[in-house]
Structure formats: structure tokens, C-alpha cells
Tab-separated table of C-alpha atoms in Angstrom:
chain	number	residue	atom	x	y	z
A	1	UNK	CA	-72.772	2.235	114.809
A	2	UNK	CA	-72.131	3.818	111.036
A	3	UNK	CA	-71.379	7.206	110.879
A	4	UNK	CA	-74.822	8.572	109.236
A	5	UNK	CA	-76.817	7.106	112.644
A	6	UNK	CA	-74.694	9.737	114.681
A	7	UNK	CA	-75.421	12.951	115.973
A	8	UNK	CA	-74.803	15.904	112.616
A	9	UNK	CA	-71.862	17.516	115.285
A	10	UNK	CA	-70.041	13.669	115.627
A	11	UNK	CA	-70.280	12.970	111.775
A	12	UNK	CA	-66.667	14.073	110.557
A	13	UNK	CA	-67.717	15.494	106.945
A	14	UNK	CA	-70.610	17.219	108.251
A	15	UNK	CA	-68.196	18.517	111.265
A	16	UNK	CA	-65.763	19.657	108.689
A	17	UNK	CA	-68.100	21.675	106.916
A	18	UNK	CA	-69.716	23.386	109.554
A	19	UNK	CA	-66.797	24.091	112.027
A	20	UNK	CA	-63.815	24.034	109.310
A	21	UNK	CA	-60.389	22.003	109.266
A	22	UNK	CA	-59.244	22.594	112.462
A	23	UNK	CA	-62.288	21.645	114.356
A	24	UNK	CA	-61.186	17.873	113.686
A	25	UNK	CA	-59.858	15.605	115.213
A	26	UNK	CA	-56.951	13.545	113.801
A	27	UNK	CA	-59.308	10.514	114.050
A	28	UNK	CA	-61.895	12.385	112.682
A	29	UNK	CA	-59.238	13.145	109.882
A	30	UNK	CA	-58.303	9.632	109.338
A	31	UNK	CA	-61.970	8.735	109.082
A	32	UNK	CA	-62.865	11.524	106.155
A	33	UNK	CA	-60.009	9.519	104.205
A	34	UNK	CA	-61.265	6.028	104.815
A	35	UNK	CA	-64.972	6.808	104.342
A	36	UNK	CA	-66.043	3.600	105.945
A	37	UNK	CA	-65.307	1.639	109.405
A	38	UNK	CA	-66.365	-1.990	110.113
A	39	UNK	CA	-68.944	-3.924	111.068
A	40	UNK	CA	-68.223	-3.375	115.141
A	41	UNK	CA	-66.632	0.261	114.770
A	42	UNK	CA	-67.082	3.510	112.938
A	43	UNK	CA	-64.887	5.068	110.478
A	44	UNK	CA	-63.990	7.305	113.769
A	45	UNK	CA	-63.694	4.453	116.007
A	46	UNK	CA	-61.574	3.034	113.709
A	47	UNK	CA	-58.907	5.921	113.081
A	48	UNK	CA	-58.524	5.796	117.026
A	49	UNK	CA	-57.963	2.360	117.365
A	50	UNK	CA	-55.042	2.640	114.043
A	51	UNK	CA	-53.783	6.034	115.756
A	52	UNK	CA	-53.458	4.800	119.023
A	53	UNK	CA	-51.387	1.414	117.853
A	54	UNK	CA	-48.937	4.327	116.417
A	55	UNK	CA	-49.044	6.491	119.785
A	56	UNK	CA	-51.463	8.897	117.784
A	57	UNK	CA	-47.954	9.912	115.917
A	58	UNK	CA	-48.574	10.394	112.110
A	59	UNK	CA	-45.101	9.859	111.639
A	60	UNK	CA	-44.938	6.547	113.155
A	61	UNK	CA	-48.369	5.994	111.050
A	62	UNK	CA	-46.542	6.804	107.801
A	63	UNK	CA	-44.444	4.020	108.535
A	64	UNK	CA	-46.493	1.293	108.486
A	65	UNK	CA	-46.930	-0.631	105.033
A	66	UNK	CA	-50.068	-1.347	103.406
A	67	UNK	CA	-49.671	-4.766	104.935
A	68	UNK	CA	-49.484	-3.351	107.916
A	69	UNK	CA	-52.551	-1.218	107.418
A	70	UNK	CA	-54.479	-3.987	106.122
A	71	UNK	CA	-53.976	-5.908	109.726
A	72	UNK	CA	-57.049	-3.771	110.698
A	73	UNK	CA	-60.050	-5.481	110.668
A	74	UNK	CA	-62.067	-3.401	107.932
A	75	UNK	CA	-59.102	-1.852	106.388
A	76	UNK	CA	-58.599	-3.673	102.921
A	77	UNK	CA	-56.091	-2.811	100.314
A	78	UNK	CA	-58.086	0.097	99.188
A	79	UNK	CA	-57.889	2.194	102.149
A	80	UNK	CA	-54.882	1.055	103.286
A	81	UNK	CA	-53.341	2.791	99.862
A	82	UNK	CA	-55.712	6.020	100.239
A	83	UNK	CA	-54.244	6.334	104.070
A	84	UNK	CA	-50.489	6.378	102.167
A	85	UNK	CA	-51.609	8.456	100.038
A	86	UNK	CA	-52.662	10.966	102.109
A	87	UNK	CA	-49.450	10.375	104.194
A	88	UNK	CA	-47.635	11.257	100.969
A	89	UNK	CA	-49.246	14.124	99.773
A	90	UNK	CA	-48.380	15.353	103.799
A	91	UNK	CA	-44.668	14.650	103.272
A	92	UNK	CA	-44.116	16.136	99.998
A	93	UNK	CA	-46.137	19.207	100.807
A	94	UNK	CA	-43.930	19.876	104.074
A	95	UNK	CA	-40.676	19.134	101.564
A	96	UNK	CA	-41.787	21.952	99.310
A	97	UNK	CA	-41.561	25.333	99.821
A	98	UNK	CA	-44.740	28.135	100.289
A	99	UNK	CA	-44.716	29.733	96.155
A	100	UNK	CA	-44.256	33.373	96.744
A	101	UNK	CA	-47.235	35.145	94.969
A	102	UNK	CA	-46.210	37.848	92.631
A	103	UNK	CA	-46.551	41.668	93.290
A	104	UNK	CA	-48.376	44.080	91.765
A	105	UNK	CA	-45.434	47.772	91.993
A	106	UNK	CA	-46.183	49.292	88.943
A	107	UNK	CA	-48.578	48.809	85.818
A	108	UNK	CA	-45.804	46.900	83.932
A	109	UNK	CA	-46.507	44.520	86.258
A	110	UNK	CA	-50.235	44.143	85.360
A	111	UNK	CA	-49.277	43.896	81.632
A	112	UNK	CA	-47.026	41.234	82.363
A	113	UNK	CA	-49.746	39.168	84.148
A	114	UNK	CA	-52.462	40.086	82.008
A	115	UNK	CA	-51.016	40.361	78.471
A	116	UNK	CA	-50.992	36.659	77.819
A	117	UNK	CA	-54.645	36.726	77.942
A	118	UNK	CA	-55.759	40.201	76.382
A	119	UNK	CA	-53.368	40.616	73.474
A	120	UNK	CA	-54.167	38.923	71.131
A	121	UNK	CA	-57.634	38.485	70.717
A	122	UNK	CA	-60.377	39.826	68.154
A	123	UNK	CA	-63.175	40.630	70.567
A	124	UNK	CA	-62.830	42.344	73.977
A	125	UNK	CA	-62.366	40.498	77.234
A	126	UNK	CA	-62.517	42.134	81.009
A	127	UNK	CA	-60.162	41.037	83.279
A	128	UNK	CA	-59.251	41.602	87.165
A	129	UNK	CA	-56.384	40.487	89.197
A	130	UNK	CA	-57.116	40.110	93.312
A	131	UNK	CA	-54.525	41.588	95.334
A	132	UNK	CA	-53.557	40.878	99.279
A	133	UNK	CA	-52.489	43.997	101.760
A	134	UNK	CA	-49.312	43.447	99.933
A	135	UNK	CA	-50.463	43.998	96.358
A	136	UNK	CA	-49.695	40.391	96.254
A	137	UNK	CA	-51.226	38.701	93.912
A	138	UNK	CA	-54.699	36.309	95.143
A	139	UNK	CA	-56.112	35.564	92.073
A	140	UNK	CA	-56.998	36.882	88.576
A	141	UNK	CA	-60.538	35.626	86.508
A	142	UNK	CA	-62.188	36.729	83.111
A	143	UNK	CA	-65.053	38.259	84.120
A	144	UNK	CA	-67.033	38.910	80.627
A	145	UNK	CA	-66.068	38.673	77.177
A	146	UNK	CA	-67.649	40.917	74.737
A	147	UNK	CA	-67.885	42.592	70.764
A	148	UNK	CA	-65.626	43.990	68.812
A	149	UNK	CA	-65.466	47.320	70.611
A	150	UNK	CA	-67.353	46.664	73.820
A	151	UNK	CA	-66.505	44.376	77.290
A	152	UNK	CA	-69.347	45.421	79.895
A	153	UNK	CA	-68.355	44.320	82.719
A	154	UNK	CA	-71.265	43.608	86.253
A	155	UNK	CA	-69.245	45.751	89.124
A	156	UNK	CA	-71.213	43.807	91.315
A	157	UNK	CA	-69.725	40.390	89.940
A	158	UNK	CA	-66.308	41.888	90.145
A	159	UNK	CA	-66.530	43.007	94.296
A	160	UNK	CA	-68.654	39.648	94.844
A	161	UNK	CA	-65.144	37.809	93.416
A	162	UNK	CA	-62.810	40.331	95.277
A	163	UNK	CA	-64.529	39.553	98.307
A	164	UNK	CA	-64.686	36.154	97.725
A	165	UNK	CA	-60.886	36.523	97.756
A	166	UNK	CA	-60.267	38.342	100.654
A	167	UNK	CA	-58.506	40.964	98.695
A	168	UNK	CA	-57.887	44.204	99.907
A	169	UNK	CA	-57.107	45.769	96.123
A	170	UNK	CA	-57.534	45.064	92.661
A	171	UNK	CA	-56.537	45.499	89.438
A	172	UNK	CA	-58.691	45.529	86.353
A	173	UNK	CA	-57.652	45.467	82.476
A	174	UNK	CA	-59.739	44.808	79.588
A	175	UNK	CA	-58.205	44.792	75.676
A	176	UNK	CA	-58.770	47.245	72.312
A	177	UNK	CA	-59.160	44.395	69.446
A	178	UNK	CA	-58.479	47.429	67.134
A	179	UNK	CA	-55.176	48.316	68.423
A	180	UNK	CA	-56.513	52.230	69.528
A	181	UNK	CA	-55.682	52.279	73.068
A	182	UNK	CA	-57.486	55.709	73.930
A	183	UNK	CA	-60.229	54.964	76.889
A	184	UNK	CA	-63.666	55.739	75.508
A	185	UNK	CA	-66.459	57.224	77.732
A	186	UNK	CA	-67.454	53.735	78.508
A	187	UNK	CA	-64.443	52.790	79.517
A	188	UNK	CA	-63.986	56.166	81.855
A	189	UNK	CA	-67.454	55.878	82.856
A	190	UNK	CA	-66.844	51.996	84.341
A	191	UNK	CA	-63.279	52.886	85.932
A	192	UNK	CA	-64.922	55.609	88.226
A	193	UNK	CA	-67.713	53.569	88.635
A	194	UNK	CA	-65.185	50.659	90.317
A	195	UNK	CA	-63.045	52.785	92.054
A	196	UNK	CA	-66.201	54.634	94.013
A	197	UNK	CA	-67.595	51.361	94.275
A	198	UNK	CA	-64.180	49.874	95.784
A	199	UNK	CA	-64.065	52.829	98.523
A	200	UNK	CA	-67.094	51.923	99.851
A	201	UNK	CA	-66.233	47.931	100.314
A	202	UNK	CA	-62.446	49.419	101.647
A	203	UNK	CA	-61.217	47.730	97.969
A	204	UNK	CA	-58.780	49.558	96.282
A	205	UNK	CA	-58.504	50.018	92.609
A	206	UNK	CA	-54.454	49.786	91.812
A	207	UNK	CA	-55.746	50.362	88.288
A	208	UNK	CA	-57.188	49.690	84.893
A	209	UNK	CA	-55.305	49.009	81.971
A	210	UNK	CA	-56.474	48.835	78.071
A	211	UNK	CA	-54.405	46.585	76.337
A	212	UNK	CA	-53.771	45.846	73.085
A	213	UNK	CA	-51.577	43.747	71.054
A	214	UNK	CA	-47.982	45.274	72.030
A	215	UNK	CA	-48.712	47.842	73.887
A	216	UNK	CA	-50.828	49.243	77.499
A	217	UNK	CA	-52.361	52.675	78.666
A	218	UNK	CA	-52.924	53.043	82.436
A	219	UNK	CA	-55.246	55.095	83.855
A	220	UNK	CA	-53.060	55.476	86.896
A	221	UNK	CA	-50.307	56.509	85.204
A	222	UNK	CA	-52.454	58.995	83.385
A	223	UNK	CA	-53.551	60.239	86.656
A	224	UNK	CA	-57.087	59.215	85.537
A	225	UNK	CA	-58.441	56.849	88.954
């Protein structure tokens, strides 16, 4: 019986999305990177009959060749090479160490991240990094790009993507094409506007920056948050 005739809970994409990753079995696993079983077995019955020739060891598994692989009634060349594949990508992942992510101490630290992005353009962008409970950093996205004096940015949009993150802090920075790197009443205006907006979701604003082309102003050096 083919996957798409069994129950939604037994099908193993369908299982993946609606119970995560770890709700799998390695069989289940095996099946997501075959796609297909045989004319007698599913893609699931299948990964449990390759498994168990291995002693349901993905080491012993990585050891097989594609010949090997290809013993298995249903499993041509084509699998056999995306099972490897995936064996691979596990080894060389568990060779390689976790990237630490960056932290955020001091607004220097902002420019640095943000500069390559802000300085040198003609019209104004709006920019946030996405910090963890570490001020490590998450993620960073433009989140509007506007005239030459004006970047509006939607403080829903920018909590919606902080969320999305998980982050417990941010960090927001938009540039001055014209070089003048006093914050206008806009620009105060949207600050406090994020930073109320952040104690209410329990999001911190580290700061916002104004860059320009060699230079920053912080607002939380300027005691201004």
C-alpha cells in the first residue's frame, strides 16, 4: 500500500509537518528521502526492511555502497545516491563545529554588522538585527527601503519578524543618505514608538542607530531609548 492511501498521522511528510522532526521515526526518515517504496512495500516499509539488514545502525547504513543499496528491490541508482547523500551531509555536519553567533556589547558592534548595508547608499533603508537572551545575534532583515530623507518603517512587521525569531531583543538602524546624522522627529517619534511597543511583547530595544557613510549616532548612547 503507497503512502498517500494511509492514514494523514502514518504518512511521514504529513507526520513531519504536523508533529515536527522528532516525531519520526528513523524509517519514517529514510522514507521522506526516498519518496517512493515498491510495488509490495511502502516507502516506510521499505526503510525498515534496509534499517533492519544494518541492525537499524545508521552507521553501519553509511557503509553500504550504492551497489549495495541498489540490492533492494525498488531502490535504483537514484535513491540509492540520495540515501548517501543524506548520509554525507550527516557526517560532515557532525565533523563541523556549531558557528558561534556574534554579540551585540556595545553600538560599535551594530555598526559593524550593519554598516555594510547602510553606508553607502543614496536613499534610506531600515534595518533590524534579532538578538537571543544573549544579545546573540538570530538574524538581521531590511525591512523597508525608502526616499531620500525618509525610511518608514511598519512596527508591526518588525515584532511579527522578531517573534518569528524567537528573539528576546533587537536592534534597529536605518541610514542618513545626506551624511547629517542628527535624529529628526520622525526618527524620535518611531524609536519610542518600538521601544513601548517592545515592552509590551517582553522585546527589548538594545538600540537604534542612524548611519551614514563613515560615521553612527546611537540613541542609547545618547541616553535617548
Amino acid at each position: 500500500m503507497s503512502i498517500k492511501f494511509l492514514a494523514e498521522d502514518d504518512r511521514p511528510r504529513e507526520k513531519f509537518l504536523l508533529k515536527g522532526k522528532n516525531a519520526l521515526s528513523d524509517a519514517e526518515l529514510l522514507a521522506i528521502i526516498m519518496g517512493s517504496g515498491n510495488r509490495e512495500d511502502s516507502a516506510v516499509e521499505l526503510g525498515r526492511k534496509i534499517l533492519h539488514s544494518v541492525e537499524n545502525n545508521w552507521h553501519n547504513l553509511s557503509l553500504l555502497s550504492l551497489s549495495d543499496l541498489m540490492k533492494f528491490k525498488g531502490v535504483g541508482e537514484a535513491k540509492a545516491i540520495s540515501i548517501a547523500a543524506a548520509l554525507e551531509i550527516g557526517r560532515r555536519r557532525a565533523a563541523q563545529e556549531v558557528p558561534e553567533k556574534i554579540q551585540i556589547r556595545e553600538s560599535k558592534d551594530i555598526y559593524k554588522v550593519l554598516q555594510p548595508y547602510l553606508s553607502d547608499l543614496q536613499t534610506e533603508e531600515f534595518w533590524a538585527i534579532f538578538l537571543n537572551q544573549n544579545n546573540r545575534i538570530l538574524g538581521k532583515s531590511r525591512l523597508s527601503a525608502g526616499g531620500i530623507n525618509q525610511s518608514v518603517v511598519d512596527v508591526r512587521i518588525l515584532f511579527k519578524t522578531g517573534l518569528e525569531h524567537l528573539a528576546t531583543a533587537i536592534a534597529v538602524a536605518h541610514n542618513h543618505p545626506s551624511g547629517n546624522l542628527k535624529p529628526s522627529q520622525e526618527d524620535l517619534r518611531i524609536t519610542k514608538q518600538i521601544a513601548d511597543a517592545g515592552k509590551i511583547l517582553n522585546i527589548q530595544l538594545l538600540d537604534h542607530l542612524i548611519i551614514s557613510q563613515n560615521a553612527y549616532f546611537s540613541f542609547a548612547d545618547e541616553n535617548l531609548l
